[in-house]
Amino acid sequence: MSVKPLLTLPIKRKSVVNFVLRKSALSFINFLPLFAIIPFGIKLIANDYKASTVLVWMFVIVLITLINNFLNFIIESLSAKTELSFLPIIVFVGSLFALNHFNILNIAKLLSNGVTAITKNPILVIIPILTLIGLYVYNFKILRQKLFLDNGLKTKVKEVNASNLEWTKNFGDIAPFLQLDLKLIWRNKRTKSSAFLVLIGLLYGLFFYPQPTYQNMPWFFMFIGVFSTGIFLINFGQFIPAWDSGYYKLLMSQNIKYEQYLKSKFTLMAVSVVILFVLGIPYVYFGWKILLAHFAATIYNIGVNTHVILYGGAFNRKKIDLSQKAAFNYQGTGAVQWLIGIPLLLLPMGLFALFYFLIGFEIACLILAIMGVIGIVFHQKLMNTITQKYIESKHKMISAFDQNN
């Protein structure tokens, strides 16, 4: 949210800061736990649990959610100062997970005991309340120090306008390419049809998860997770850079950096994966393992599959007619599109199944998530390699896209 217009009005800075922090507490993400808390609480009361105890428990969980909200502000503020500063955070959280998993320090039990103690003795609820107040005050102090027109806010702030895609300028030097891709998607039959297939991918899990047969096949969850969160990545990414084949020669004759062109494709695919994961969170209704598998699949898609599909694009030699629909249309499809499915879908599913049967579900998810994190950490090095491959194939692709196939 931009608060610059508020700073030019006769409004006290503390009022602006309070507005920002309180508005964050009402974000949609903070309401998501209620979809689990309220039904579970009602079920407990229906099963003769004491209503007052259940209500205290629900209140504590809401407090923990808000604590996480304001704690995330602090973490983001600290991690934004240096490049790759999120790595210590990942190591710290990973260490806590390892301590809990191997029963060295049972963090889950400690948290459970703490919440149980509060439900038995409601006066202890003052502890999470004071913690929440402390985090709020600390965030207030941090944000108030930054709330000046000449401190990080002295930039051109324009109202988001979806029609002219002005908001894409927030992505810096890749903005022109993002605008080009978004206009291409919505103005052509082939790309527009592919975009609508995203809805099918998002609802793909409904074909399997409600059926008891697949509930007993957790190893299959990863396939659905990769496909559901990566449906746009797969449909759009497998034809990079063939989408631009009609004007590829003109594009390559311009004074542009190939890295920026590919970075825009990566950004578009990565953002789509995150959005599809968030929209697929309601699948937790069918079990927490499904949500965990989708989360691991999301990290894997961003860290591994985005790079794999970009690298595969360097071998595309088929021109695409954008005026045709995508359904049952194999025009522009070559061997690359068929072979790319092996590392995109079969590889993560195979690895997940292997570790699932050898060790367990959680470890299998962790392995794929770690692979995704490694890909994210080495993103720049991978992009340099991919860019070099595109540069080597540049003239071959120009020649191939000139042909009518």
mmCIF file of C-alpha atoms in Angstrom:
data_model
loop_
_atom_site.group_PDB
_atom_site.id
_atom_site.type_symbol
_atom_site.label_atom_id
_atom_site.label_comp_id
_atom_site.label_asym_id
_atom_site.label_seq_id
_atom_site.Cartn_x
_atom_site.Cartn_y
_atom_site.Cartn_z
ATOM 1 C CA MET A 1 0.000 0.000 0.000
ATOM 2 C CA SER A 2 1.277 3.459 -0.878
ATOM 3 C CA VAL A 3 1.027 5.937 2.011
ATOM 4 C CA LYS A 4 2.715 8.823 0.259
ATOM 5 C CA PRO A 5 -0.586 10.681 -0.446
ATOM 6 C CA LEU A 6 -1.452 10.475 3.263
ATOM 7 C CA LEU A 7 1.828 12.125 4.242
ATOM 8 C CA THR A 8 0.911 15.322 2.408
ATOM 9 C CA LEU A 9 -2.321 15.633 4.397
ATOM 10 C CA PRO A 10 -2.722 17.021 7.931
ATOM 11 C CA ILE A 11 -2.707 13.522 9.427
ATOM 12 C CA LYS A 12 -0.370 12.552 12.237
ATOM 13 C CA ARG A 13 2.314 10.050 11.275
ATOM 14 C CA LYS A 14 1.374 7.755 14.138
ATOM 15 C CA SER A 15 -2.170 7.581 12.741
ATOM 16 C CA VAL A 16 -0.822 6.568 9.325
ATOM 17 C CA VAL A 17 1.403 3.889 10.870
ATOM 18 C CA ASN A 18 -1.450 2.519 12.958
ATOM 19 C CA PHE A 19 -3.630 2.442 9.844
ATOM 20 C CA VAL A 20 -1.039 0.431 7.931
ATOM 21 C CA LEU A 21 -0.440 -2.087 10.728
ATOM 22 C CA ARG A 22 -4.107 -2.567 11.568
ATOM 23 C CA LYS A 23 -4.996 -2.990 7.905
ATOM 24 C CA SER A 24 -2.369 -5.736 7.609
ATOM 25 C CA ALA A 25 -4.085 -7.640 10.408
ATOM 26 C CA LEU A 26 -7.239 -7.737 8.266
ATOM 27 C CA SER A 27 -5.523 -9.230 5.206
ATOM 28 C CA PHE A 28 -7.050 -12.256 3.505
ATOM 29 C CA ILE A 29 -4.093 -14.457 4.511
ATOM 30 C CA ASN A 30 -4.899 -13.927 8.185
ATOM 31 C CA PHE A 31 -8.487 -15.013 7.604
ATOM 32 C CA LEU A 32 -7.476 -18.332 6.020
ATOM 33 C CA PRO A 33 -6.878 -20.125 9.382
ATOM 34 C CA LEU A 34 -10.478 -19.348 10.332
ATOM 35 C CA PHE A 35 -11.623 -21.813 7.653
ATOM 36 C CA ALA A 36 -10.018 -24.548 9.778
ATOM 37 C CA ILE A 37 -10.410 -23.074 13.276
ATOM 38 C CA ILE A 38 -14.165 -22.376 13.211
ATOM 39 C CA PRO A 39 -15.342 -25.753 11.788
ATOM 40 C CA PHE A 40 -12.955 -27.614 14.111
ATOM 41 C CA GLY A 41 -14.166 -25.611 17.116
ATOM 42 C CA ILE A 42 -17.801 -26.298 16.265
ATOM 43 C CA LYS A 43 -16.998 -29.995 15.921
ATOM 44 C CA LEU A 44 -15.332 -30.017 19.358
ATOM 45 C CA ILE A 45 -18.338 -28.370 20.979
ATOM 46 C CA ALA A 46 -20.634 -30.845 19.187
ATOM 47 C CA ASN A 47 -18.559 -33.662 20.728
ATOM 48 C CA ASP A 48 -19.269 -32.383 24.257
ATOM 49 C CA TYR A 49 -16.063 -30.391 24.788
ATOM 50 C CA LYS A 50 -16.518 -27.480 27.153
ATOM 51 C CA ALA A 51 -17.562 -24.423 25.095
ATOM 52 C CA SER A 52 -15.520 -21.940 27.163
ATOM 53 C CA THR A 53 -12.365 -24.043 26.726
ATOM 54 C CA VAL A 54 -12.896 -24.318 22.963
ATOM 55 C CA LEU A 55 -13.497 -20.570 22.631
ATOM 56 C CA VAL A 56 -10.281 -19.806 24.548
ATOM 57 C CA TRP A 57 -8.409 -22.232 22.266
ATOM 58 C CA MET A 58 -9.837 -20.534 19.140
ATOM 59 C CA PHE A 59 -8.885 -17.111 20.519
ATOM 60 C CA VAL A 60 -5.302 -18.282 21.184
ATOM 61 C CA ILE A 61 -4.939 -19.611 17.633
ATOM 62 C CA VAL A 62 -6.154 -16.255 16.270
ATOM 63 C CA LEU A 63 -3.577 -14.497 18.471
ATOM 64 C CA ILE A 64 -0.831 -16.784 17.130
ATOM 65 C CA THR A 65 -1.916 -15.938 13.573
ATOM 66 C CA LEU A 66 -1.641 -12.203 14.302
ATOM 67 C CA ILE A 67 1.727 -12.735 16.017
ATOM 68 C CA ASN A 68 2.966 -14.423 12.848
ATOM 69 C CA ASN A 69 1.657 -11.482 10.811
ATOM 70 C CA PHE A 70 3.649 -8.855 12.701
ATOM 71 C CA LEU A 71 6.660 -11.142 13.089
ATOM 72 C CA ASN A 72 6.760 -11.454 9.291
ATOM 73 C CA PHE A 73 7.014 -7.665 9.043
ATOM 74 C CA ILE A 74 10.158 -7.726 11.183
ATOM 75 C CA ILE A 75 11.704 -10.646 9.289
ATOM 76 C CA GLU A 76 11.005 -8.977 5.943
ATOM 77 C CA SER A 77 12.476 -5.700 7.176
ATOM 78 C CA LEU A 78 15.696 -7.428 8.270
ATOM 79 C CA SER A 79 15.992 -9.721 5.229
ATOM 80 C CA ALA A 80 15.496 -6.888 2.724
ATOM 81 C CA LYS A 81 18.750 -5.191 3.704
ATOM 82 C CA THR A 82 21.213 -7.565 1.994
ATOM 83 C CA GLU A 83 21.126 -9.957 -0.957
ATOM 84 C CA LEU A 84 20.348 -13.613 -0.132
ATOM 85 C CA SER A 85 19.744 -12.600 3.482
ATOM 86 C CA PHE A 86 16.826 -15.031 3.521
ATOM 87 C CA LEU A 87 19.310 -17.921 3.650
ATOM 88 C CA PRO A 88 19.981 -17.578 7.423
ATOM 89 C CA ILE A 89 16.213 -17.555 7.944
ATOM 90 C CA ILE A 90 15.841 -20.746 5.901
ATOM 91 C CA VAL A 91 18.697 -22.365 7.834
ATOM 92 C CA PHE A 92 17.143 -21.321 11.149
ATOM 93 C CA VAL A 93 13.664 -22.606 10.277
ATOM 94 C CA GLY A 94 15.164 -25.761 8.759
ATOM 95 C CA SER A 95 17.119 -26.360 11.963
ATOM 96 C CA LEU A 96 13.973 -26.018 14.057
ATOM 97 C CA PHE A 97 12.216 -28.485 11.760
ATOM 98 C CA ALA A 98 15.114 -30.949 12.057
ATOM 99 C CA LEU A 99 15.216 -30.631 15.857
ATOM 100 C CA ASN A 100 11.490 -31.316 15.984
ATOM 101 C CA HIS A 101 11.513 -34.141 13.423
ATOM 102 C CA PHE A 102 14.324 -36.089 15.081
ATOM 103 C CA ASN A 103 12.849 -35.493 18.561
ATOM 104 C CA ILE A 104 15.929 -33.622 19.769
ATOM 105 C CA LEU A 105 13.703 -30.744 20.808
ATOM 106 C CA ASN A 106 9.998 -31.382 20.388
ATOM 107 C CA ILE A 107 8.923 -27.873 19.412
ATOM 108 C CA ALA A 108 5.464 -28.998 18.327
ATOM 109 C CA LYS A 109 4.855 -30.571 21.742
ATOM 110 C CA LEU A 110 6.115 -27.461 23.547
ATOM 111 C CA LEU A 111 3.733 -25.281 21.547
ATOM 112 C CA SER A 112 0.913 -27.765 22.112
ATOM 113 C CA ASN A 113 1.569 -27.828 25.844
ATOM 114 C CA GLY A 114 1.618 -24.037 25.920
ATOM 115 C CA VAL A 115 -1.741 -23.721 24.150
ATOM 116 C CA THR A 116 -3.226 -26.472 26.342
ATOM 117 C CA ALA A 117 -1.994 -24.690 29.484
ATOM 118 C CA ILE A 118 -3.711 -21.500 28.374
ATOM 119 C CA THR A 119 -7.005 -23.311 27.701
ATOM 120 C CA LYS A 120 -6.859 -24.842 31.198
ATOM 121 C CA ASN A 121 -5.880 -21.571 32.852
ATOM 122 C CA PRO A 122 -7.290 -18.708 30.713
ATOM 123 C CA ILE A 123 -5.412 -16.062 32.711
ATOM 124 C CA LEU A 124 -2.264 -17.182 30.849
ATOM 125 C CA VAL A 125 -3.738 -15.762 27.633
ATOM 126 C CA ILE A 126 -2.068 -12.549 28.761
ATOM 127 C CA ILE A 127 1.253 -14.021 27.505
ATOM 128 C CA PRO A 128 0.355 -14.173 23.767
ATOM 129 C CA ILE A 129 -1.499 -10.869 24.147
ATOM 130 C CA LEU A 130 1.600 -9.158 25.543
ATOM 131 C CA THR A 131 3.715 -10.802 22.812
ATOM 132 C CA LEU A 132 1.359 -9.431 20.161
ATOM 133 C CA ILE A 133 1.450 -5.954 21.716
ATOM 134 C CA GLY A 134 5.257 -6.058 21.886
ATOM 135 C CA LEU A 135 5.551 -7.001 18.193
ATOM 136 C CA TYR A 136 3.030 -4.306 17.265
ATOM 137 C CA VAL A 137 4.967 -1.632 19.168
ATOM 138 C CA TYR A 138 8.278 -2.750 17.617
ATOM 139 C CA ASN A 139 6.758 -2.664 14.118
ATOM 140 C CA PHE A 140 5.286 0.744 14.883
ATOM 141 C CA LYS A 141 8.754 1.996 15.806
ATOM 142 C CA ILE A 142 10.388 0.567 12.648
ATOM 143 C CA LEU A 143 7.737 1.866 10.260
ATOM 144 C CA ARG A 144 7.505 5.292 11.896
ATOM 145 C CA GLN A 145 11.250 5.788 11.356
ATOM 146 C CA LYS A 146 10.846 5.050 7.637
ATOM 147 C CA LEU A 147 7.712 7.102 7.126
ATOM 148 C CA PHE A 148 9.190 10.179 5.491
ATOM 149 C CA LEU A 149 8.664 11.538 1.992
ATOM 150 C CA ASP A 150 12.420 11.597 1.412
ATOM 151 C CA ASN A 151 13.148 8.158 2.894
ATOM 152 C CA GLY A 152 12.368 5.333 0.479
ATOM 153 C CA LEU A 153 9.119 6.960 -0.619
ATOM 154 C CA LYS A 154 10.551 9.584 -2.912
ATOM 155 C CA THR A 155 9.661 7.678 -6.047
ATOM 156 C CA LYS A 156 7.091 8.002 -8.747
ATOM 157 C CA VAL A 157 3.926 6.375 -7.457
ATOM 158 C CA LYS A 158 1.182 5.825 -9.999
ATOM 159 C CA GLU A 159 -2.213 4.279 -9.657
ATOM 160 C CA VAL A 160 -2.354 0.712 -10.944
ATOM 161 C CA ASN A 161 -4.132 0.568 -14.279
ATOM 162 C CA ALA A 162 -4.730 -2.923 -15.602
ATOM 163 C CA SER A 163 -5.806 -1.671 -19.019
ATOM 164 C CA ASN A 164 -2.488 -0.077 -19.920
ATOM 165 C CA LEU A 165 -0.392 -2.357 -17.695
ATOM 166 C CA GLU A 166 1.309 0.574 -15.982
ATOM 167 C CA TRP A 167 1.688 -1.577 -12.859
ATOM 168 C CA THR A 168 4.249 -3.754 -14.643
ATOM 169 C CA LYS A 169 6.742 -0.898 -14.344
ATOM 170 C CA ASN A 170 7.244 -2.027 -10.757
ATOM 171 C CA PHE A 171 9.295 -4.906 -12.194
ATOM 172 C CA GLY A 172 12.017 -2.596 -13.471
ATOM 173 C CA ASP A 173 13.886 -3.325 -16.690
ATOM 174 C CA ILE A 174 11.818 -6.416 -17.517
ATOM 175 C CA ALA A 175 8.567 -4.408 -17.546
ATOM 176 C CA PRO A 176 8.431 -3.963 -21.372
ATOM 177 C CA PHE A 177 8.731 -7.711 -21.867
ATOM 178 C CA LEU A 178 6.089 -8.462 -19.243
ATOM 179 C CA GLN A 179 3.737 -6.033 -20.971
ATOM 180 C CA LEU A 180 4.451 -7.755 -24.274
ATOM 181 C CA ASP A 181 3.696 -11.201 -22.816
ATOM 182 C CA LEU A 182 0.492 -10.113 -21.068
ATOM 183 C CA LYS A 183 -0.816 -8.361 -24.175
ATOM 184 C CA LEU A 184 0.086 -11.415 -26.248
ATOM 185 C CA ILE A 185 -1.850 -13.696 -23.863
ATOM 186 C CA TRP A 186 -5.057 -11.657 -23.903
ATOM 187 C CA ARG A 187 -5.072 -10.587 -27.556
ATOM 188 C CA ASN A 188 -4.558 -13.921 -29.330
ATOM 189 C CA LYS A 189 -6.738 -17.023 -29.523
ATOM 190 C CA ARG A 190 -3.952 -19.548 -28.954
ATOM 191 C CA THR A 191 -2.540 -17.908 -25.839
ATOM 192 C CA LYS A 192 -5.971 -16.929 -24.485
ATOM 193 C CA SER A 193 -7.141 -20.540 -24.741
ATOM 194 C CA SER A 194 -3.996 -21.662 -22.900
ATOM 195 C CA ALA A 195 -4.704 -19.128 -20.155
ATOM 196 C CA PHE A 196 -8.214 -20.522 -19.675
ATOM 197 C CA LEU A 197 -6.710 -24.000 -19.233
ATOM 198 C CA VAL A 198 -5.320 -22.674 -15.934
ATOM 199 C CA LEU A 199 -8.810 -23.019 -14.442
ATOM 200 C CA ILE A 200 -8.858 -26.708 -15.409
ATOM 201 C CA GLY A 201 -5.468 -27.211 -13.800
ATOM 202 C CA LEU A 202 -6.555 -25.440 -10.623
ATOM 203 C CA LEU A 203 -9.586 -27.735 -10.293
ATOM 204 C CA TYR A 204 -7.640 -30.818 -11.375
ATOM 205 C CA GLY A 205 -7.397 -32.093 -7.820
ATOM 206 C CA LEU A 206 -11.187 -32.326 -7.542
ATOM 207 C CA PHE A 207 -11.089 -35.273 -9.948
ATOM 208 C CA PHE A 208 -8.937 -37.261 -7.519
ATOM 209 C CA TYR A 209 -8.941 -35.980 -3.938
ATOM 210 C CA PRO A 210 -12.641 -36.643 -3.171
ATOM 211 C CA GLN A 211 -12.213 -40.304 -4.163
ATOM 212 C CA PRO A 212 -11.232 -42.652 -1.287
ATOM 213 C CA THR A 213 -8.970 -44.637 -3.631
ATOM 214 C CA TYR A 214 -6.571 -41.721 -4.084
ATOM 215 C CA GLN A 215 -6.704 -40.764 -0.409
ATOM 216 C CA ASN A 216 -4.688 -43.921 0.200
ATOM 217 C CA MET A 217 -2.135 -42.974 -2.467
ATOM 218 C CA PRO A 218 -0.164 -40.052 -0.942
ATOM 219 C CA TRP A 219 2.662 -40.595 -3.437
ATOM 220 C CA PHE A 220 0.231 -39.395 -6.141
ATOM 221 C CA PHE A 221 -0.339 -36.058 -4.382
ATOM 222 C CA MET A 222 2.945 -34.669 -5.720
ATOM 223 C CA PHE A 223 1.961 -35.258 -9.338
ATOM 224 C CA ILE A 224 -1.292 -33.361 -8.804
ATOM 225 C CA GLY A 225 0.545 -30.638 -6.874
ATOM 226 C CA VAL A 226 3.156 -30.075 -9.593
ATOM 227 C CA PHE A 227 0.512 -30.113 -12.308
ATOM 228 C CA SER A 228 -2.023 -27.960 -10.462
ATOM 229 C CA THR A 229 0.403 -25.229 -9.368
ATOM 230 C CA GLY A 230 2.408 -25.419 -12.590
ATOM 231 C CA ILE A 231 -0.349 -25.620 -15.209
ATOM 232 C CA PHE A 232 0.405 -22.127 -16.553
ATOM 233 C CA LEU A 233 4.142 -22.755 -16.326
ATOM 234 C CA ILE A 234 3.737 -25.920 -18.433
ATOM 235 C CA ASN A 235 1.279 -24.536 -21.008
ATOM 236 C CA PHE A 236 2.995 -21.205 -21.469
ATOM 237 C CA GLY A 237 6.578 -22.212 -20.803
ATOM 238 C CA GLN A 238 6.807 -25.145 -23.211
ATOM 239 C CA PHE A 239 6.397 -22.774 -26.181
ATOM 240 C CA ILE A 240 8.991 -20.206 -25.121
ATOM 241 C CA PRO A 241 10.178 -18.419 -27.270
ATOM 242 C CA ALA A 242 7.866 -19.721 -30.034
ATOM 243 C CA TRP A 243 5.091 -17.419 -28.786
ATOM 244 C CA ASP A 244 7.160 -14.568 -30.207
ATOM 245 C CA SER A 245 8.050 -16.426 -33.412
ATOM 246 C CA GLY A 246 5.999 -14.059 -35.601
ATOM 247 C CA TYR A 247 8.245 -11.122 -34.732
ATOM 248 C CA TYR A 248 11.252 -12.910 -33.252
ATOM 249 C CA LYS A 249 13.601 -11.587 -35.929
ATOM 250 C CA LEU A 250 12.515 -8.014 -35.183
ATOM 251 C CA LEU A 251 12.833 -8.621 -31.441
ATOM 252 C CA MET A 252 16.364 -9.970 -31.782
ATOM 253 C CA SER A 253 17.412 -7.037 -33.966
ATOM 254 C CA GLN A 254 16.714 -4.604 -31.131
ATOM 255 C CA ASN A 255 19.297 -3.406 -28.633
ATOM 256 C CA ILE A 256 18.025 -5.517 -25.751
ATOM 257 C CA LYS A 257 19.622 -7.864 -23.275
ATOM 258 C CA TYR A 258 18.636 -11.485 -23.794
ATOM 259 C CA GLU A 259 18.790 -11.979 -20.021
ATOM 260 C CA GLN A 260 16.020 -9.411 -19.483
ATOM 261 C CA TYR A 261 13.848 -11.143 -22.066
ATOM 262 C CA LEU A 262 14.217 -14.513 -20.318
ATOM 263 C CA LYS A 263 13.905 -13.012 -16.834
ATOM 264 C CA SER A 264 10.469 -11.652 -17.739
ATOM 265 C CA LYS A 265 9.357 -15.149 -18.778
ATOM 266 C CA PHE A 266 10.703 -16.570 -15.512
ATOM 267 C CA THR A 267 8.952 -13.900 -13.429
ATOM 268 C CA LEU A 268 5.622 -14.471 -15.158
ATOM 269 C CA MET A 269 5.808 -18.237 -14.599
ATOM 270 C CA ALA A 270 7.014 -17.984 -10.979
ATOM 271 C CA VAL A 271 4.255 -15.537 -10.042
ATOM 272 C CA SER A 272 1.650 -17.816 -11.654
ATOM 273 C CA VAL A 273 2.877 -20.756 -9.542
ATOM 274 C CA VAL A 274 2.500 -18.774 -6.315
ATOM 275 C CA ILE A 275 -0.978 -17.539 -7.274
ATOM 276 C CA LEU A 276 -2.163 -21.039 -8.179
ATOM 277 C CA PHE A 277 -0.823 -22.399 -4.882
ATOM 278 C CA VAL A 278 -2.712 -19.759 -2.896
ATOM 279 C CA LEU A 279 -5.905 -20.421 -4.864
ATOM 280 C CA GLY A 280 -5.444 -24.151 -4.220
ATOM 281 C CA ILE A 281 -5.148 -23.831 -0.429
ATOM 282 C CA PRO A 282 -8.787 -24.983 0.071
ATOM 283 C CA TYR A 283 -7.585 -28.481 -0.939
ATOM 284 C CA VAL A 284 -6.503 -28.755 2.694
ATOM 285 C CA TYR A 285 -10.116 -29.769 3.281
ATOM 286 C CA PHE A 286 -9.149 -33.219 1.961
ATOM 287 C CA GLY A 287 -6.137 -33.484 4.289
ATOM 288 C CA TRP A 288 -3.085 -31.571 5.483
ATOM 289 C CA LYS A 289 -0.784 -33.872 3.500
ATOM 290 C CA ILE A 290 -2.277 -32.513 0.289
ATOM 291 C CA LEU A 291 -1.457 -28.925 1.285
ATOM 292 C CA LEU A 292 2.077 -29.964 2.273
ATOM 293 C CA ALA A 293 2.564 -31.714 -1.077
ATOM 294 C CA HIS A 294 1.276 -28.656 -2.958
ATOM 295 C CA PHE A 295 3.617 -26.387 -0.986
ATOM 296 C CA ALA A 296 6.631 -28.584 -1.797
ATOM 297 C CA ALA A 297 5.485 -28.726 -5.435
ATOM 298 C CA THR A 298 5.280 -24.922 -5.526
ATOM 299 C CA ILE A 299 8.876 -24.504 -4.344
ATOM 300 C CA TYR A 300 10.015 -27.235 -6.764
ATOM 301 C CA ASN A 301 8.200 -25.577 -9.675
ATOM 302 C CA ILE A 302 9.771 -22.194 -8.960
ATOM 303 C CA GLY A 303 13.284 -23.464 -8.262
ATOM 304 C CA VAL A 304 13.558 -26.320 -10.763
ATOM 305 C CA ASN A 305 10.803 -26.513 -13.371
ATOM 306 C CA THR A 306 10.994 -22.842 -14.376
ATOM 307 C CA HIS A 307 14.668 -23.265 -15.217
ATOM 308 C CA VAL A 308 14.129 -26.632 -16.908
ATOM 309 C CA ILE A 309 11.407 -25.292 -19.180
ATOM 310 C CA LEU A 310 13.392 -22.163 -20.034
ATOM 311 C CA TYR A 311 16.391 -24.294 -20.963
ATOM 312 C CA GLY A 312 14.187 -26.554 -23.089
ATOM 313 C CA GLY A 313 12.929 -23.480 -24.946
ATOM 314 C CA ALA A 314 16.379 -23.008 -26.472
ATOM 315 C CA PHE A 315 15.626 -26.092 -28.604
ATOM 316 C CA ASN A 316 12.262 -24.888 -29.931
ATOM 317 C CA ARG A 317 12.229 -24.729 -33.708
ATOM 318 C CA LYS A 318 8.484 -24.628 -34.451
ATOM 319 C CA LYS A 319 6.602 -21.473 -35.379
ATOM 320 C CA ILE A 320 3.218 -20.886 -33.693
ATOM 321 C CA ASP A 321 0.110 -19.433 -35.313
ATOM 322 C CA LEU A 322 -1.413 -17.313 -32.546
ATOM 323 C CA SER A 323 -4.758 -16.986 -34.339
ATOM 324 C CA GLN A 324 -5.612 -20.657 -33.740
ATOM 325 C CA LYS A 325 -7.153 -22.062 -30.570
ATOM 326 C CA ALA A 326 -5.136 -24.226 -28.187
ATOM 327 C CA ALA A 327 -7.649 -27.061 -27.721
ATOM 328 C CA PHE A 328 -6.626 -30.160 -29.703
ATOM 329 C CA ASN A 329 -4.141 -28.029 -31.606
ATOM 330 C CA TYR A 330 -0.660 -29.513 -32.041
ATOM 331 C CA GLN A 331 0.580 -26.859 -34.462
ATOM 332 C CA GLY A 332 3.989 -25.699 -33.279
ATOM 333 C CA THR A 333 4.449 -28.832 -31.174
ATOM 334 C CA GLY A 334 7.702 -30.714 -31.656
ATOM 335 C CA ALA A 335 9.795 -33.347 -29.907
ATOM 336 C CA VAL A 336 10.878 -30.801 -27.284
ATOM 337 C CA GLN A 337 7.309 -30.399 -25.991
ATOM 338 C CA TRP A 338 6.961 -34.158 -25.502
ATOM 339 C CA LEU A 339 10.382 -34.759 -23.973
ATOM 340 C CA ILE A 340 10.143 -31.800 -21.580
ATOM 341 C CA GLY A 341 7.357 -33.610 -19.733
ATOM 342 C CA ILE A 342 9.878 -36.107 -18.323
ATOM 343 C CA PRO A 343 11.796 -33.652 -16.093
ATOM 344 C CA LEU A 344 8.703 -31.501 -15.482
ATOM 345 C CA LEU A 345 6.294 -34.156 -14.194
ATOM 346 C CA LEU A 346 7.761 -37.653 -14.144
ATOM 347 C CA LEU A 347 11.020 -36.732 -12.386
ATOM 348 C CA PRO A 348 9.468 -35.036 -9.306
ATOM 349 C CA MET A 349 6.801 -37.727 -9.100
ATOM 350 C CA GLY A 350 9.440 -40.487 -9.324
ATOM 351 C CA LEU A 351 11.694 -38.890 -6.704
ATOM 352 C CA PHE A 352 8.785 -38.275 -4.391
ATOM 353 C CA ALA A 353 7.545 -41.860 -4.721
ATOM 354 C CA LEU A 354 11.065 -43.203 -4.094
ATOM 355 C CA PHE A 355 11.635 -41.282 -0.858
ATOM 356 C CA TYR A 356 8.021 -41.813 0.199
ATOM 357 C CA PHE A 357 8.330 -45.600 0.118
ATOM 358 C CA LEU A 358 11.875 -45.620 1.540
ATOM 359 C CA ILE A 359 11.507 -43.021 4.323
ATOM 360 C CA GLY A 360 8.150 -41.297 4.567
ATOM 361 C CA PHE A 361 5.789 -38.652 3.253
ATOM 362 C CA GLU A 362 7.215 -35.627 5.086
ATOM 363 C CA ILE A 363 10.817 -36.399 4.107
ATOM 364 C CA ALA A 364 9.792 -36.891 0.470
ATOM 365 C CA CYS A 365 8.175 -33.439 0.515
ATOM 366 C CA LEU A 366 11.259 -31.985 2.206
ATOM 367 C CA ILE A 367 13.588 -33.449 -0.455
ATOM 368 C CA LEU A 368 11.662 -31.823 -3.317
ATOM 369 C CA ALA A 369 11.370 -28.553 -1.399
ATOM 370 C CA ILE A 370 15.150 -28.529 -0.813
ATOM 371 C CA MET A 371 15.724 -29.094 -4.540
ATOM 372 C CA GLY A 372 13.503 -26.100 -5.221
ATOM 373 C CA VAL A 373 15.345 -23.944 -2.673
ATOM 374 C CA ILE A 374 18.691 -24.886 -4.254
ATOM 375 C CA GLY A 375 17.329 -23.798 -7.639
ATOM 376 C CA ILE A 376 16.183 -20.480 -6.178
ATOM 377 C CA VAL A 377 19.540 -19.860 -4.483
ATOM 378 C CA PHE A 378 21.477 -20.547 -7.702
ATOM 379 C CA HIS A 379 18.910 -18.813 -9.898
ATOM 380 C CA GLN A 380 21.344 -16.250 -11.302
ATOM 381 C CA LYS A 381 23.959 -18.845 -12.246
ATOM 382 C CA LEU A 382 21.301 -21.011 -13.892
ATOM 383 C CA MET A 383 19.937 -18.020 -15.801
ATOM 384 C CA ASN A 384 23.424 -17.187 -17.057
ATOM 385 C CA THR A 385 23.778 -20.724 -18.425
ATOM 386 C CA ILE A 386 20.310 -20.628 -19.996
ATOM 387 C CA THR A 387 20.960 -17.208 -21.534
ATOM 388 C CA GLN A 388 24.196 -18.433 -23.074
ATOM 389 C CA LYS A 389 22.350 -21.393 -24.619
ATOM 390 C CA TYR A 390 19.748 -19.073 -26.151
ATOM 391 C CA ILE A 391 22.461 -16.846 -27.572
ATOM 392 C CA GLU A 392 24.113 -19.886 -29.176
ATOM 393 C CA SER A 393 20.765 -20.977 -30.688
ATOM 394 C CA LYS A 394 19.657 -17.475 -31.643
ATOM 395 C CA HIS A 395 20.263 -17.653 -35.411
ATOM 396 C CA LYS A 396 18.962 -21.224 -35.687
ATOM 397 C CA MET A 397 15.685 -20.163 -34.069
ATOM 398 C CA ILE A 398 15.403 -17.090 -36.322
ATOM 399 C CA SER A 399 15.844 -19.286 -39.381
ATOM 400 C CA ALA A 400 13.387 -21.904 -38.108
ATOM 401 C CA PHE A 401 10.713 -19.339 -37.231
ATOM 402 C CA ASP A 402 10.877 -17.994 -40.785
ATOM 403 C CA GLN A 403 9.587 -21.343 -42.035
ATOM 404 C CA ASN A 404 5.884 -22.213 -42.209
ATOM 405 C CA ASN A 405 5.410 -25.578 -40.458
#
